[in-house]
Amino acid sequence: EDQVTQSPEALRLQEGESSSLNCSYTVSGLRGLFWYRQDPGKGPEFLFTLYSAGEEKEKERLKATLTKKESFLHITAPKPEDSATYLCAVRIAGGTSYGKLTFGQGTILTVHP
Amino acid sequence: DAGVIQSPRHEVTEMGQEVTLRCKPISGHDYLFWYRQTMMRGLELLIYFNNNVPIDDSGMPEDRFSAKMPNASFSTLKIQPSEPRDSAVYFCASSPTGYLSNQPQHFGDGTRLSIL
């Protein structure tokens, strides 16, 4: 069964303290891995798509990387406004689930000033 | 550009009542998705449509749940009869042609449903 596991469940950082969030997956035929940010009371907001192992993407203080088994979301010198829940999701190839995204449980990030 | 619009934002109703959630996707998007989010199970796909046609409804929990997309700009998710365990936040998302080439899904802000 396809699985997506995110760790840690919650992460508390001081402003400026860099760290990484992990998303590990066991799927057959990965077609894409997505990172989203979700603020309280809001829907998930798209951040990145990664397609293949070795790929990296950056946006402001965030950098996403992908290997064959996991993805990391690196946060450099975070600010309090980076506090949110970060979700990763995978899309697999083939079958009627071709368009389906499977989400992880998310990592709740809190950045203290 | 207007994003995905969902209504109502909050719904509180009694067990056994019919509940209808509404979604207006982003104009020009031909994929539409309904999700449910709970603390226990996270974000789960219920059903998705392509060009108004349901493609995969394997996530719909029971026959009490139904979804329709009568045209490209409107979709409903209906629960009848509702039960307390249906309480959750329901999200609608849409994606443009090219979704299968990894165009992202764009989410609305959800409907928070409470069944008493």
PDB file of C-alpha atoms in Angstrom:
ATOM      1  CA  GLU A   1       0.000   0.000   0.000  1.00  0.00           C
ATOM      2  CA  ASP A   2       1.241   3.472  -0.873  1.00  0.00           C
ATOM      3  CA  GLN A   3       2.360   5.373   2.194  1.00  0.00           C
ATOM      4  CA  VAL A   4       3.605   8.864   2.932  1.00  0.00           C
ATOM      5  CA  THR A   5       5.152   9.568   6.333  1.00  0.00           C
ATOM      6  CA  GLN A   6       6.222  12.969   7.575  1.00  0.00           C
ATOM      7  CA  SER A   7       8.533  13.682  10.485  1.00  0.00           C
ATOM      8  CA  PRO A   8       8.690  15.184  12.946  1.00  0.00           C
ATOM      9  CA  GLU A   9       5.004  15.661  13.780  1.00  0.00           C
ATOM     10  CA  ALA A  10       5.841  19.019  15.340  1.00  0.00           C
ATOM     11  CA  LEU A  11       8.938  21.208  15.305  1.00  0.00           C
ATOM     12  CA  ARG A  12       9.655  24.272  17.391  1.00  0.00           C
ATOM     13  CA  LEU A  13      12.464  26.573  16.270  1.00  0.00           C
ATOM     14  CA  GLN A  14      13.886  29.863  17.343  1.00  0.00           C
ATOM     15  CA  GLU A  15      13.926  32.580  14.737  1.00  0.00           C
ATOM     16  CA  GLY A  16      17.047  32.092  12.628  1.00  0.00           C
ATOM     17  CA  GLU A  17      17.503  28.439  13.625  1.00  0.00           C
ATOM     18  CA  SER A  18      17.680  26.422  10.409  1.00  0.00           C
ATOM     19  CA  SER A  19      16.249  22.897  10.203  1.00  0.00           C
ATOM     20  CA  SER A  20      14.691  20.303   7.905  1.00  0.00           C
ATOM     21  CA  LEU A  21      11.384  18.506   7.586  1.00  0.00           C
ATOM     22  CA  ASN A  22      11.242  14.971   6.207  1.00  0.00           C
ATOM     23  CA  CYS A  23       8.761  13.228   3.928  1.00  0.00           C
ATOM     24  CA  SER A  24       9.404   9.543   3.249  1.00  0.00           C
ATOM     25  CA  TYR A  25       7.319   7.545   0.826  1.00  0.00           C
ATOM     26  CA  THR A  26       6.785   3.971  -0.254  1.00  0.00           C
ATOM     27  CA  VAL A  27       4.981   4.031  -3.563  1.00  0.00           C
ATOM     28  CA  SER A  28       5.336   2.292  -6.875  1.00  0.00           C
ATOM     29  CA  GLY A  29       5.832   4.573  -9.817  1.00  0.00           C
ATOM     30  CA  LEU A  30       6.215   8.067  -8.351  1.00  0.00           C
ATOM     31  CA  ARG A  31       4.961  10.704 -10.778  1.00  0.00           C
ATOM     32  CA  GLY A  32       5.510  13.724  -8.599  1.00  0.00           C
ATOM     33  CA  LEU A  33       6.009  14.870  -5.019  1.00  0.00           C
ATOM     34  CA  PHE A  34       4.331  18.057  -3.846  1.00  0.00           C
ATOM     35  CA  TRP A  35       4.915  20.311  -0.864  1.00  0.00           C
ATOM     36  CA  TYR A  36       2.124  22.482   0.511  1.00  0.00           C
ATOM     37  CA  ARG A  37       1.877  24.957   3.356  1.00  0.00           C
ATOM     38  CA  GLN A  38      -1.333  25.208   5.387  1.00  0.00           C
ATOM     39  CA  ASP A  39      -2.186  28.062   7.739  1.00  0.00           C
ATOM     40  CA  PRO A  40      -4.909  27.673  10.400  1.00  0.00           C
ATOM     41  CA  GLY A  41      -8.385  28.024   8.929  1.00  0.00           C
ATOM     42  CA  LYS A  42      -7.060  27.999   5.367  1.00  0.00           C
ATOM     43  CA  GLY A  43      -6.637  25.493   2.581  1.00  0.00           C
ATOM     44  CA  PRO A  44      -3.239  24.096   1.607  1.00  0.00           C
ATOM     45  CA  GLU A  45      -1.126  26.468  -0.467  1.00  0.00           C
ATOM     46  CA  PHE A  46       1.148  25.009  -3.132  1.00  0.00           C
ATOM     47  CA  LEU A  47       4.902  25.425  -2.658  1.00  0.00           C
ATOM     48  CA  PHE A  48       6.861  23.000  -4.872  1.00  0.00           C
ATOM     49  CA  THR A  49       6.648  20.049  -7.231  1.00  0.00           C
ATOM     50  CA  LEU A  50       9.575  17.633  -7.531  1.00  0.00           C
ATOM     51  CA  TYR A  51       9.689  15.039 -10.284  1.00  0.00           C
ATOM     52  CA  SER A  52      12.877  13.020 -10.032  1.00  0.00           C
ATOM     53  CA  ALA A  53      15.632  12.054  -7.636  1.00  0.00           C
ATOM     54  CA  GLY A  54      18.291  14.723  -7.334  1.00  0.00           C
ATOM     55  CA  GLU A  55      15.940  17.573  -8.127  1.00  0.00           C
ATOM     56  CA  GLU A  56      15.967  20.681  -5.938  1.00  0.00           C
ATOM     57  CA  LYS A  57      13.714  23.743  -5.825  1.00  0.00           C
ATOM     58  CA  GLU A  58      13.966  26.938  -3.802  1.00  0.00           C
ATOM     59  CA  LYS A  59      11.640  29.702  -2.734  1.00  0.00           C
ATOM     60  CA  GLU A  60      12.792  32.370  -0.328  1.00  0.00           C
ATOM     61  CA  ARG A  61      13.909  30.563   2.837  1.00  0.00           C
ATOM     62  CA  LEU A  62      12.626  27.167   1.676  1.00  0.00           C
ATOM     63  CA  LYS A  63      14.472  24.533  -0.320  1.00  0.00           C
ATOM     64  CA  ALA A  64      12.992  21.181  -1.286  1.00  0.00           C
ATOM     65  CA  THR A  65      15.041  18.162  -2.318  1.00  0.00           C
ATOM     66  CA  LEU A  66      14.101  14.680  -3.521  1.00  0.00           C
ATOM     67  CA  THR A  67      15.740  11.264  -3.343  1.00  0.00           C
ATOM     68  CA  LYS A  68      14.342   7.893  -4.397  1.00  0.00           C
ATOM     69  CA  LYS A  69      12.799   7.330  -0.974  1.00  0.00           C
ATOM     70  CA  GLU A  70      12.302  10.711   0.647  1.00  0.00           C
ATOM     71  CA  SER A  71      12.087  14.451   0.317  1.00  0.00           C
ATOM     72  CA  PHE A  72      13.393  17.154   2.597  1.00  0.00           C
ATOM     73  CA  LEU A  73      12.107  20.665   3.092  1.00  0.00           C
ATOM     74  CA  HIS A  74      14.990  22.753   4.376  1.00  0.00           C
ATOM     75  CA  ILE A  75      14.162  25.990   6.150  1.00  0.00           C
ATOM     76  CA  THR A  76      17.029  28.454   6.372  1.00  0.00           C
ATOM     77  CA  ALA A  77      16.954  31.204   9.019  1.00  0.00           C
ATOM     78  CA  PRO A  78      13.203  30.863   9.591  1.00  0.00           C
ATOM     79  CA  LYS A  79      10.992  33.734  10.671  1.00  0.00           C
ATOM     80  CA  PRO A  80       7.808  33.620  12.782  1.00  0.00           C
ATOM     81  CA  GLU A  81       5.734  34.011   9.606  1.00  0.00           C
ATOM     82  CA  ASP A  82       7.034  30.627   8.447  1.00  0.00           C
ATOM     83  CA  SER A  83       4.968  29.022  11.208  1.00  0.00           C
ATOM     84  CA  ALA A  84       2.417  26.713   9.565  1.00  0.00           C
ATOM     85  CA  THR A  85       1.680  23.066   8.878  1.00  0.00           C
ATOM     86  CA  TYR A  86       3.735  21.701   5.994  1.00  0.00           C
ATOM     87  CA  LEU A  87       2.210  18.871   3.998  1.00  0.00           C
ATOM     88  CA  CYS A  88       3.782  16.632   1.414  1.00  0.00           C
ATOM     89  CA  ALA A  89       1.855  14.573  -1.106  1.00  0.00           C
ATOM     90  CA  VAL A  90       2.736  12.060  -3.805  1.00  0.00           C
ATOM     91  CA  ARG A  91       1.144  11.192  -7.106  1.00  0.00           C
ATOM     92  CA  ILE A  92       1.681   7.760  -8.576  1.00  0.00           C
ATOM     93  CA  ALA A  93       1.491   6.429 -12.088  1.00  0.00           C
ATOM     94  CA  GLY A  94      -1.175   4.241 -13.538  1.00  0.00           C
ATOM     95  CA  GLY A  95      -4.682   2.990 -12.904  1.00  0.00           C
ATOM     96  CA  THR A  96      -7.801   4.881 -11.921  1.00  0.00           C
ATOM     97  CA  SER A  97      -5.802   6.561  -9.153  1.00  0.00           C
ATOM     98  CA  TYR A  98      -3.669   8.319 -11.734  1.00  0.00           C
ATOM     99  CA  GLY A  99      -4.847  11.728 -10.655  1.00  0.00           C
ATOM    100  CA  LYS A 100      -4.890  11.023  -6.938  1.00  0.00           C
ATOM    101  CA  LEU A 101      -2.625  12.754  -4.435  1.00  0.00           C
ATOM    102  CA  THR A 102      -1.813  10.883  -1.226  1.00  0.00           C
ATOM    103  CA  PHE A 103      -0.966  13.272   1.599  1.00  0.00           C
ATOM    104  CA  GLY A 104       1.208  12.815   4.648  1.00  0.00           C
ATOM    105  CA  GLN A 105      -0.032  13.814   8.092  1.00  0.00           C
ATOM    106  CA  GLY A 106       1.974  17.034   8.062  1.00  0.00           C
ATOM    107  CA  THR A 107       4.590  18.716  10.240  1.00  0.00           C
ATOM    108  CA  ILE A 108       3.464  21.575  12.461  1.00  0.00           C
ATOM    109  CA  LEU A 109       6.235  24.176  12.450  1.00  0.00           C
ATOM    110  CA  THR A 110       6.357  26.894  15.091  1.00  0.00           C
ATOM    111  CA  VAL A 111       9.024  29.597  14.880  1.00  0.00           C
ATOM    112  CA  HIS A 112       9.468  31.680  18.005  1.00  0.00           C
ATOM    113  CA  PRO A 113      10.792  35.255  17.788  1.00  0.00           C
TER     114      PRO A 113
ATOM    115  CA  ASP B   1      -7.630  36.002 -10.071  1.00  0.00           C
ATOM    116  CA  ALA B   2     -10.339  34.485  -7.927  1.00  0.00           C
ATOM    117  CA  GLY B   3      -9.323  31.282  -6.257  1.00  0.00           C
ATOM    118  CA  VAL B   4     -11.439  28.228  -5.481  1.00  0.00           C
ATOM    119  CA  ILE B   5     -14.574  29.402  -3.695  1.00  0.00           C
ATOM    120  CA  GLN B   6     -16.365  27.199  -1.192  1.00  0.00           C
ATOM    121  CA  SER B   7     -19.593  27.770   0.663  1.00  0.00           C
ATOM    122  CA  PRO B   8     -20.628  27.818   3.372  1.00  0.00           C
ATOM    123  CA  ARG B   9     -17.447  28.373   5.397  1.00  0.00           C
ATOM    124  CA  HIS B  10     -19.058  26.907   8.481  1.00  0.00           C
ATOM    125  CA  GLU B  11     -22.027  24.582   8.862  1.00  0.00           C
ATOM    126  CA  VAL B  12     -23.542  23.304  12.070  1.00  0.00           C
ATOM    127  CA  THR B  13     -26.467  20.949  11.833  1.00  0.00           C
ATOM    128  CA  GLU B  14     -28.143  18.120  13.646  1.00  0.00           C
ATOM    129  CA  MET B  15     -27.625  14.453  12.985  1.00  0.00           C
ATOM    130  CA  GLY B  16     -29.889  13.129  10.260  1.00  0.00           C
ATOM    131  CA  GLN B  17     -30.119  16.378   8.344  1.00  0.00           C
ATOM    132  CA  GLU B  18     -29.015  16.745   4.733  1.00  0.00           C
ATOM    133  CA  VAL B  19     -25.872  18.784   4.197  1.00  0.00           C
ATOM    134  CA  THR B  20     -24.826  20.315   0.883  1.00  0.00           C
ATOM    135  CA  LEU B  21     -21.368  21.777   0.366  1.00  0.00           C
ATOM    136  CA  ARG B  22     -20.637  23.901  -2.672  1.00  0.00           C
ATOM    137  CA  CYS B  23     -17.562  24.639  -4.721  1.00  0.00           C
ATOM    138  CA  LYS B  24     -16.704  26.962  -7.577  1.00  0.00           C
ATOM    139  CA  PRO B  25     -13.377  25.982  -9.175  1.00  0.00           C
ATOM    140  CA  ILE B  26     -10.921  28.377 -10.761  1.00  0.00           C
ATOM    141  CA  SER B  27     -12.121  29.321 -14.230  1.00  0.00           C
ATOM    142  CA  GLY B  28     -10.494  27.194 -16.898  1.00  0.00           C
ATOM    143  CA  HIS B  29      -9.555  24.389 -14.551  1.00  0.00           C
ATOM    144  CA  ASP B  30     -10.911  21.059 -15.712  1.00  0.00           C
ATOM    145  CA  TYR B  31      -9.997  18.900 -12.710  1.00  0.00           C
ATOM    146  CA  LEU B  32     -11.944  19.197  -9.469  1.00  0.00           C
ATOM    147  CA  PHE B  33     -11.231  17.375  -6.207  1.00  0.00           C
ATOM    148  CA  TRP B  34     -13.128  16.954  -2.932  1.00  0.00           C
ATOM    149  CA  TYR B  35     -11.115  16.232   0.237  1.00  0.00           C
ATOM    150  CA  ARG B  36     -11.909  15.710   3.888  1.00  0.00           C
ATOM    151  CA  GLN B  37      -9.471  16.690   6.651  1.00  0.00           C
ATOM    152  CA  THR B  38      -9.561  15.405  10.240  1.00  0.00           C
ATOM    153  CA  MET B  39      -6.970  15.265  12.982  1.00  0.00           C
ATOM    154  CA  MET B  40      -7.036  11.479  12.995  1.00  0.00           C
ATOM    155  CA  ARG B  41      -6.878  10.754   9.262  1.00  0.00           C
ATOM    156  CA  GLY B  42      -5.354  13.903   7.813  1.00  0.00           C
ATOM    157  CA  LEU B  43      -6.290  15.004   4.308  1.00  0.00           C
ATOM    158  CA  GLU B  44      -8.143  12.320   2.351  1.00  0.00           C
ATOM    159  CA  LEU B  45      -9.336  12.437  -1.243  1.00  0.00           C
ATOM    160  CA  LEU B  46     -13.032  11.637  -1.538  1.00  0.00           C
ATOM    161  CA  ILE B  47     -13.671  11.994  -5.265  1.00  0.00           C
ATOM    162  CA  TYR B  48     -12.342  13.794  -8.289  1.00  0.00           C
ATOM    163  CA  PHE B  49     -13.768  14.924 -11.619  1.00  0.00           C
ATOM    164  CA  ASN B  50     -12.261  15.621 -15.008  1.00  0.00           C
ATOM    165  CA  ASN B  51     -14.326  17.684 -17.438  1.00  0.00           C
ATOM    166  CA  ASN B  52     -17.335  17.286 -15.110  1.00  0.00           C
ATOM    167  CA  VAL B  53     -17.109  13.470 -15.170  1.00  0.00           C
ATOM    168  CA  PRO B  54     -16.329  11.549 -11.958  1.00  0.00           C
ATOM    169  CA  ILE B  55     -13.067   9.659 -12.426  1.00  0.00           C
ATOM    170  CA  ASP B  56     -12.340   8.110  -9.041  1.00  0.00           C
ATOM    171  CA  ASP B  57     -14.845   7.967  -6.187  1.00  0.00           C
ATOM    172  CA  SER B  58     -13.086   5.225  -4.234  1.00  0.00           C
ATOM    173  CA  GLY B  59     -12.556   7.576  -1.298  1.00  0.00           C
ATOM    174  CA  MET B  60     -16.249   8.282  -0.746  1.00  0.00           C
ATOM    175  CA  PRO B  61     -16.858   6.683   2.644  1.00  0.00           C
ATOM    176  CA  GLU B  62     -20.428   5.444   2.208  1.00  0.00           C
ATOM    177  CA  ASP B  63     -23.562   5.763   0.133  1.00  0.00           C
ATOM    178  CA  ARG B  64     -24.620   8.665   2.320  1.00  0.00           C
ATOM    179  CA  PHE B  65     -22.064  10.756   0.418  1.00  0.00           C
ATOM    180  CA  SER B  66     -22.665  11.896  -3.143  1.00  0.00           C
ATOM    181  CA  ALA B  67     -21.003  14.457  -5.394  1.00  0.00           C
ATOM    182  CA  LYS B  68     -22.071  16.105  -8.617  1.00  0.00           C
ATOM    183  CA  MET B  69     -20.572  18.469 -11.114  1.00  0.00           C
ATOM    184  CA  PRO B  70     -23.379  19.738 -13.362  1.00  0.00           C
ATOM    185  CA  ASN B  71     -21.132  22.187 -15.183  1.00  0.00           C
ATOM    186  CA  ALA B  72     -17.543  23.383 -15.319  1.00  0.00           C
ATOM    187  CA  SER B  73     -18.061  26.094 -12.728  1.00  0.00           C
ATOM    188  CA  PHE B  74     -19.944  24.324  -9.962  1.00  0.00           C
ATOM    189  CA  SER B  75     -19.806  21.182  -7.859  1.00  0.00           C
ATOM    190  CA  THR B  76     -21.653  19.924  -4.795  1.00  0.00           C
ATOM    191  CA  LEU B  77     -20.887  17.375  -2.125  1.00  0.00           C
ATOM    192  CA  LYS B  78     -23.965  16.108  -0.343  1.00  0.00           C
ATOM    193  CA  ILE B  79     -24.293  14.073   2.836  1.00  0.00           C
ATOM    194  CA  GLN B  80     -27.673  12.533   3.554  1.00  0.00           C
ATOM    195  CA  PRO B  81     -28.330  11.642   6.304  1.00  0.00           C
ATOM    196  CA  SER B  82     -25.486  13.283   8.202  1.00  0.00           C
ATOM    197  CA  GLU B  83     -23.848  11.689  11.258  1.00  0.00           C
ATOM    198  CA  PRO B  84     -21.564  13.133  13.979  1.00  0.00           C
ATOM    199  CA  ARG B  85     -18.583  11.210  12.571  1.00  0.00           C
ATOM    200  CA  ASP B  86     -18.891  13.256   9.369  1.00  0.00           C
ATOM    201  CA  SER B  87     -17.692  16.311  11.273  1.00  0.00           C
ATOM    202  CA  ALA B  88     -14.534  17.525   9.539  1.00  0.00           C
ATOM    203  CA  VAL B  89     -13.198  20.240   7.280  1.00  0.00           C
ATOM    204  CA  TYR B  90     -14.103  19.596   3.653  1.00  0.00           C
ATOM    205  CA  PHE B  91     -11.892  21.078   0.961  1.00  0.00           C
ATOM    206  CA  CYS B  92     -12.419  21.532  -2.729  1.00  0.00           C
ATOM    207  CA  ALA B  93      -9.435  21.893  -5.071  1.00  0.00           C
ATOM    208  CA  SER B  94      -9.049  22.425  -8.790  1.00  0.00           C
ATOM    209  CA  SER B  95      -6.279  22.005 -11.310  1.00  0.00           C
ATOM    210  CA  PRO B  96      -5.800  23.001 -14.925  1.00  0.00           C
ATOM    211  CA  THR B  97      -5.263  20.857 -17.983  1.00  0.00           C
ATOM    212  CA  GLY B  98      -1.755  19.624 -17.559  1.00  0.00           C
ATOM    213  CA  TYR B  99      -2.562  18.329 -14.095  1.00  0.00           C
ATOM    214  CA  LEU B 100      -1.325  14.929 -15.118  1.00  0.00           C
ATOM    215  CA  SER B 101       1.907  16.667 -16.065  1.00  0.00           C
ATOM    216  CA  ASN B 102       2.121  17.833 -12.473  1.00  0.00           C
ATOM    217  CA  GLN B 103       0.294  21.109 -12.523  1.00  0.00           C
ATOM    218  CA  PRO B 104      -0.553  21.628  -8.835  1.00  0.00           C
ATOM    219  CA  GLN B 105      -3.946  21.522  -7.213  1.00  0.00           C
ATOM    220  CA  HIS B 106      -5.270  24.813  -5.856  1.00  0.00           C
ATOM    221  CA  PHE B 107      -7.366  24.572  -2.712  1.00  0.00           C
ATOM    222  CA  GLY B 108     -10.261  26.574  -1.362  1.00  0.00           C
ATOM    223  CA  ASP B 109     -10.426  27.575   2.280  1.00  0.00           C
ATOM    224  CA  GLY B 110     -12.773  24.739   3.177  1.00  0.00           C
ATOM    225  CA  THR B 111     -16.100  24.204   4.897  1.00  0.00           C
ATOM    226  CA  ARG B 112     -15.927  23.372   8.584  1.00  0.00           C
ATOM    227  CA  LEU B 113     -18.791  20.952   9.201  1.00  0.00           C
ATOM    228  CA  SER B 114     -20.078  20.083  12.643  1.00  0.00           C
ATOM    229  CA  ILE B 115     -22.805  17.477  13.049  1.00  0.00           C
ATOM    230  CA  LEU B 116     -24.407  17.525  16.494  1.00  0.00           C
TER     231      LEU B 116
END
